[in-house]
Amino acid sequence: MPQSMINEILKEFILKKPEITELISGDYKKNHIKIFMLRLDEVHPVISGNKLFKLCYFLKDTQKSTHKNIITFGGAYSNHLAATAFACKKMNLKCIGIVRGEMPPKLSHTLLFCLDQGMKLEFVSRTIYQKMNEKEFINGLKNKYEDHILIPEGGFSIQGKKGAALIHPYFSDKNFTHICLPMGTATTFAGIVESNVDKSMILGFSVLKDYNDIKERLIQLNVDNFKKYSLIEGYHFGGYAKKTNELISFMNQFYSQHHIPLDFVYTGKMMFGVDDLVSKKYFSPGSQILCIHTGGLQGNISLPQETLIF
Ligand SMILES: *Cc1c(COP(=O)(O)O)cnc(C)c1O
């Protein structure tokens, strides 16, 4: 399959070339470092960030096969479900979202968005959801939904990793000493690490409590042990999608200073971590650091109004 098809798909979703902006701060200057941000959150007005990249190779597969249905998985606030629903609508594909947990009386804004895009939702109990990688569950889906392409939760797969590697050209012409990004399933991180032919050190900020899980995931994604990367823990704020007042005020202060909105599940935690590392002199003078804004801003709608100033 020619690369041109991937370019066609990217063209559908990347309406604005992501800019790299410098974050100006007295603290950075004092430490003789420069910090920049790659604005993947701005590539599309409706949906944005790393999720679209991770979907690219799956979407490409729908073009070459007879499988025109997509099935994927996620929680009620999943950026991945939202991105998949949006992409499938654009490409005239049928899609089914398997949602973790019983159907609530009131659907989240994310799930309403998915329905609006034409995604069919199927709610399964948490116990059953945990078995989503088991043969029996997958076979059940096969029987129920005929031919389809299955995208693992969060795009966690070699295909997803290849898609995330498509982010590399947007910053590869600059010589950054460090590339920072938040990690959930670690798929995006794996793609960035793998495409890193430069001398940059890739720093992954885990938003999950279970650190060992990440190492296991990197093995499953075939990430070479000898590649230059480092896993940063300690900035999960209690675990996935958990938050504290300290995190929220940091995000508001970051917005006041840089006019860039962050999300509370991923990018807020990464930037808090980056600033904390700066204050601990983690980066040596002369460092040129790129932070990847992986999007996910739709998730902020779940916060009570007036939590954030943006
Ligand atoms: C999903 C997501 C991530 C994590 O990406 P993984 O590939 O699962 O590690 C990071 N940032 C945002 C905004 C996301 O939505």
mmCIF file of N, CA, C and O in Angstrom, residues 32-81:
data_model
loop_
_atom_site.group_PDB
_atom_site.id
_atom_site.type_symbol
_atom_site.label_atom_id
_atom_site.label_comp_id
_atom_site.label_asym_id
_atom_site.label_seq_id
_atom_site.Cartn_x
_atom_site.Cartn_y
_atom_site.Cartn_z
ATOM 1 N N HIS A 32 18.957 28.629 32.044
ATOM 2 C CA HIS A 32 19.616 28.564 30.739
ATOM 3 C C HIS A 32 19.121 27.408 29.887
ATOM 4 O O HIS A 32 19.895 26.679 29.251
ATOM 5 N N ILE A 33 17.797 27.223 29.914
ATOM 6 C CA ILE A 33 17.214 26.211 29.032
ATOM 7 C C ILE A 33 16.095 26.863 28.228
ATOM 8 O O ILE A 33 15.605 27.932 28.597
ATOM 9 N N LYS A 34 15.738 26.207 27.130
ATOM 10 C CA LYS A 34 14.600 26.687 26.340
ATOM 11 C C LYS A 34 13.575 25.562 26.244
ATOM 12 O O LYS A 34 13.947 24.403 26.058
ATOM 13 N N ILE A 35 12.304 25.924 26.398
ATOM 14 C CA ILE A 35 11.251 24.921 26.304
ATOM 15 C C ILE A 35 10.249 25.329 25.228
ATOM 16 O O ILE A 35 9.844 26.497 25.145
ATOM 17 N N PHE A 36 9.904 24.364 24.385
ATOM 18 C CA PHE A 36 8.994 24.607 23.265
ATOM 19 C C PHE A 36 7.813 23.636 23.367
ATOM 20 O O PHE A 36 7.904 22.602 24.040
ATOM 21 N N MET A 37 6.730 23.981 22.666
ATOM 22 C CA MET A 37 5.592 23.065 22.645
ATOM 23 C C MET A 37 5.120 22.818 21.223
ATOM 24 O O MET A 37 4.959 23.760 20.440
ATOM 25 N N LEU A 38 4.925 21.541 20.896
ATOM 26 C CA LEU A 38 4.376 21.166 19.581
ATOM 27 C C LEU A 38 2.867 21.063 19.741
ATOM 28 O O LEU A 38 2.369 20.218 20.489
ATOM 29 N N ARG A 39 2.130 21.917 19.031
ATOM 30 C CA ARG A 39 0.698 22.063 19.264
ATOM 31 C C ARG A 39 -0.147 21.088 18.437
ATOM 32 O O ARG A 39 -0.901 21.482 17.556
ATOM 33 N N LEU A 40 -0.076 19.815 18.791
ATOM 34 C CA LEU A 40 -0.940 18.840 18.109
ATOM 35 C C LEU A 40 -2.406 19.063 18.473
ATOM 36 O O LEU A 40 -3.299 18.535 17.813
ATOM 37 N N ASP A 41 -2.632 19.829 19.556
ATOM 38 C CA ASP A 41 -4.025 20.108 19.936
ATOM 39 C C ASP A 41 -4.702 21.022 18.921
ATOM 40 O O ASP A 41 -5.916 21.164 18.944
ATOM 41 N N GLU A 42 -3.917 21.634 18.040
ATOM 42 C CA GLU A 42 -4.503 22.596 17.110
ATOM 43 C C GLU A 42 -4.680 22.074 15.691
ATOM 44 O O GLU A 42 -5.053 22.843 14.810
ATOM 45 N N VAL A 43 -4.426 20.800 15.469
ATOM 46 C CA VAL A 43 -4.438 20.334 14.075
ATOM 47 C C VAL A 43 -5.839 20.318 13.456
ATOM 48 O O VAL A 43 -6.005 20.381 12.246
ATOM 49 N N HIS A 44 -6.849 20.202 14.308
ATOM 50 C CA HIS A 44 -8.225 20.177 13.805
ATOM 51 C C HIS A 44 -9.145 20.821 14.838
ATOM 52 O O HIS A 44 -8.966 20.594 16.034
ATOM 53 N N PRO A 45 -10.138 21.607 14.388
ATOM 54 C CA PRO A 45 -10.983 22.311 15.359
ATOM 55 C C PRO A 45 -11.897 21.395 16.186
ATOM 56 O O PRO A 45 -12.264 21.740 17.312
ATOM 57 N N VAL A 46 -12.297 20.258 15.642
ATOM 58 C CA VAL A 46 -13.225 19.401 16.381
ATOM 59 C C VAL A 46 -12.488 18.352 17.195
ATOM 60 O O VAL A 46 -12.759 18.107 18.359
ATOM 61 N N ILE A 47 -11.539 17.735 16.548
ATOM 62 C CA ILE A 47 -10.873 16.627 17.201
ATOM 63 C C ILE A 47 -9.385 16.745 16.890
ATOM 64 O O ILE A 47 -9.019 17.208 15.846
ATOM 65 N N SER A 48 -8.543 16.377 17.818
ATOM 66 C CA SER A 48 -7.130 16.689 17.584
ATOM 67 C C SER A 48 -6.230 15.793 18.402
ATOM 68 O O SER A 48 -6.689 14.928 19.129
ATOM 69 N N GLY A 49 -4.954 16.049 18.281
ATOM 70 C CA GLY A 49 -3.993 15.374 19.143
ATOM 71 C C GLY A 49 -3.458 14.073 18.586
ATOM 72 O O GLY A 49 -3.573 13.771 17.404
ATOM 73 N N ASN A 50 -2.874 13.293 19.491
ATOM 74 C CA ASN A 50 -2.166 12.084 19.081
ATOM 75 C C ASN A 50 -3.097 10.981 18.574
ATOM 76 O O ASN A 50 -2.689 10.121 17.806
ATOM 77 N N LYS A 51 -4.361 11.000 18.998
ATOM 78 C CA LYS A 51 -5.256 9.885 18.672
ATOM 79 C C LYS A 51 -5.452 9.700 17.164
ATOM 80 O O LYS A 51 -5.518 8.579 16.683
ATOM 81 N N LEU A 52 -5.549 10.813 16.439
ATOM 82 C CA LEU A 52 -5.756 10.692 14.995
ATOM 83 C C LEU A 52 -4.574 9.999 14.327
ATOM 84 O O LEU A 52 -4.749 9.190 13.423
ATOM 85 N N PHE A 53 -3.382 10.316 14.803
ATOM 86 C CA PHE A 53 -2.184 9.695 14.223
ATOM 87 C C PHE A 53 -2.201 8.179 14.463
ATOM 88 O O PHE A 53 -1.899 7.392 13.573
ATOM 89 N N LYS A 54 -2.569 7.806 15.700
ATOM 90 C CA LYS A 54 -2.571 6.371 16.034
ATOM 91 C C LYS A 54 -3.584 5.591 15.197
ATOM 92 O O LYS A 54 -3.458 4.391 15.027
ATOM 93 N N LEU A 55 -4.594 6.288 14.696
ATOM 94 C CA LEU A 55 -5.635 5.602 13.922
ATOM 95 C C LEU A 55 -5.271 5.407 12.453
ATOM 96 O O LEU A 55 -5.881 4.592 11.754
ATOM 97 N N CYS A 56 -4.290 6.171 11.972
ATOM 98 C CA CYS A 56 -4.015 6.236 10.524
ATOM 99 C C CYS A 56 -3.880 4.879 9.832
ATOM 100 O O CYS A 56 -4.496 4.643 8.792
ATOM 101 N N TYR A 57 -3.078 3.994 10.391
ATOM 102 C CA TYR A 57 -2.837 2.717 9.699
ATOM 103 C C TYR A 57 -4.049 1.789 9.761
ATOM 104 O O TYR A 57 -4.259 0.978 8.863
ATOM 105 N N PHE A 58 -4.854 1.940 10.815
ATOM 106 C CA PHE A 58 -6.101 1.162 10.872
ATOM 107 C C PHE A 58 -7.056 1.659 9.782
ATOM 108 O O PHE A 58 -7.706 0.872 9.105
ATOM 109 N N LEU A 59 -7.127 2.968 9.636
ATOM 110 C CA LEU A 59 -8.015 3.543 8.626
ATOM 111 C C LEU A 59 -7.554 3.144 7.233
ATOM 112 O O LEU A 59 -8.356 2.854 6.351
ATOM 113 N N LYS A 60 -6.238 3.093 7.067
ATOM 114 C CA LYS A 60 -5.694 2.673 5.782
ATOM 115 C C LYS A 60 -6.130 1.235 5.473
ATOM 116 O O LYS A 60 -6.501 0.922 4.346
ATOM 117 N N ASP A 61 -6.104 0.394 6.482
ATOM 118 C CA ASP A 61 -6.502 -1.011 6.289
ATOM 119 C C ASP A 61 -7.944 -1.138 5.817
ATOM 120 O O ASP A 61 -8.274 -2.064 5.074
ATOM 121 N N THR A 62 -8.794 -0.218 6.245
ATOM 122 C CA THR A 62 -10.191 -0.316 5.809
ATOM 123 C C THR A 62 -10.304 -0.077 4.307
ATOM 124 O O THR A 62 -11.250 -0.525 3.678
ATOM 125 N N GLN A 63 -9.346 0.614 3.743
ATOM 126 C CA GLN A 63 -9.406 0.921 2.315
ATOM 127 C C GLN A 63 -9.009 -0.254 1.441
ATOM 128 O O GLN A 63 -9.426 -0.351 0.303
ATOM 129 N N LYS A 64 -8.187 -1.136 1.999
ATOM 130 C CA LYS A 64 -7.701 -2.229 1.153
ATOM 131 C C LYS A 64 -8.462 -3.535 1.387
ATOM 132 O O LYS A 64 -8.309 -4.487 0.655
ATOM 133 N N SER A 65 -9.281 -3.579 2.424
ATOM 134 C CA SER A 65 -9.948 -4.845 2.700
ATOM 135 C C SER A 65 -11.455 -4.690 2.553
ATOM 136 O O SER A 65 -11.967 -3.600 2.325
ATOM 137 N N THR A 66 -12.140 -5.787 2.709
ATOM 138 C CA THR A 66 -13.596 -5.740 2.635
ATOM 139 C C THR A 66 -14.177 -5.389 3.998
ATOM 140 O O THR A 66 -15.362 -5.177 4.131
ATOM 141 N N HIS A 67 -13.305 -5.331 5.001
ATOM 142 C CA HIS A 67 -13.784 -5.008 6.348
ATOM 143 C C HIS A 67 -14.051 -3.518 6.440
ATOM 144 O O HIS A 67 -13.131 -2.726 6.477
ATOM 145 N N LYS A 68 -15.286 -3.163 6.459
ATOM 146 C CA LYS A 68 -15.595 -1.726 6.491
ATOM 147 C C LYS A 68 -16.101 -1.271 7.853
ATOM 148 O O LYS A 68 -16.463 -0.124 8.033
ATOM 149 N N ASN A 69 -16.150 -2.210 8.782
ATOM 150 C CA ASN A 69 -16.597 -1.835 10.127
ATOM 151 C C ASN A 69 -15.400 -1.751 11.059
ATOM 152 O O ASN A 69 -14.464 -2.521 10.945
ATOM 153 N N ILE A 70 -15.501 -0.831 11.973
ATOM 154 C CA ILE A 70 -14.450 -0.721 12.988
ATOM 155 C C ILE A 70 -15.074 -0.943 14.354
ATOM 156 O O ILE A 70 -16.163 -0.435 14.639
ATOM 157 N N ILE A 71 -14.411 -1.737 15.155
ATOM 158 C CA ILE A 71 -14.846 -1.909 16.538
ATOM 159 C C ILE A 71 -13.698 -1.472 17.443
ATOM 160 O O ILE A 71 -12.544 -1.831 17.201
ATOM 161 N N THR A 72 -14.019 -0.677 18.445
ATOM 162 C CA THR A 72 -12.972 -0.328 19.386
ATOM 163 C C THR A 72 -13.549 -0.168 20.799
ATOM 164 O O THR A 72 -14.748 -0.376 21.001
ATOM 165 N N PHE A 73 -12.687 0.181 21.738
ATOM 166 C CA PHE A 73 -13.042 0.127 23.159
ATOM 167 C C PHE A 73 -12.644 1.409 23.881
ATOM 168 O O PHE A 73 -11.675 2.052 23.510
ATOM 169 N N GLY A 74 -13.357 1.710 24.950
ATOM 170 C CA GLY A 74 -12.941 2.859 25.755
ATOM 171 C C GLY A 74 -13.892 3.137 26.902
ATOM 172 O O GLY A 74 -14.979 2.554 26.984
ATOM 173 N N GLY A 75 -13.482 4.044 27.767
ATOM 174 C CA GLY A 75 -14.323 4.468 28.883
ATOM 175 C C GLY A 75 -15.216 5.627 28.452
ATOM 176 O O GLY A 75 -15.148 6.098 27.318
ATOM 177 N N ALA A 76 -16.026 6.092 29.391
ATOM 178 C CA ALA A 76 -17.040 7.098 29.079
ATOM 179 C C ALA A 76 -16.455 8.454 28.668
ATOM 180 O O ALA A 76 -17.141 9.266 28.069
ATOM 181 N N TYR A 77 -15.186 8.698 28.993
ATOM 182 C CA TYR A 77 -14.570 9.988 28.644
ATOM 183 C C TYR A 77 -13.412 9.823 27.667
ATOM 184 O O TYR A 77 -12.570 10.691 27.518
ATOM 185 N N SER A 78 -13.373 8.705 27.001
ATOM 186 C CA SER A 78 -12.223 8.325 26.186
ATOM 187 C C SER A 78 -11.985 9.246 24.976
ATOM 188 O O SER A 78 -12.850 9.383 24.100
ATOM 189 N N ASN A 79 -10.807 9.848 24.930
ATOM 190 C CA ASN A 79 -10.421 10.631 23.751
ATOM 191 C C ASN A 79 -10.311 9.721 22.530
ATOM 192 O O ASN A 79 -10.558 10.142 21.404
ATOM 193 N N HIS A 80 -9.940 8.481 22.768
ATOM 194 C CA HIS A 80 -9.783 7.520 21.675
ATOM 195 C C HIS A 80 -11.128 7.198 21.023
ATOM 196 O O HIS A 80 -11.237 7.160 19.795
ATOM 197 N N LEU A 81 -12.162 6.997 21.837
ATOM 198 C CA LEU A 81 -13.493 6.720 21.271
ATOM 199 C C LEU A 81 -13.963 7.916 20.446
ATOM 200 O O LEU A 81 -14.478 7.755 19.335
#
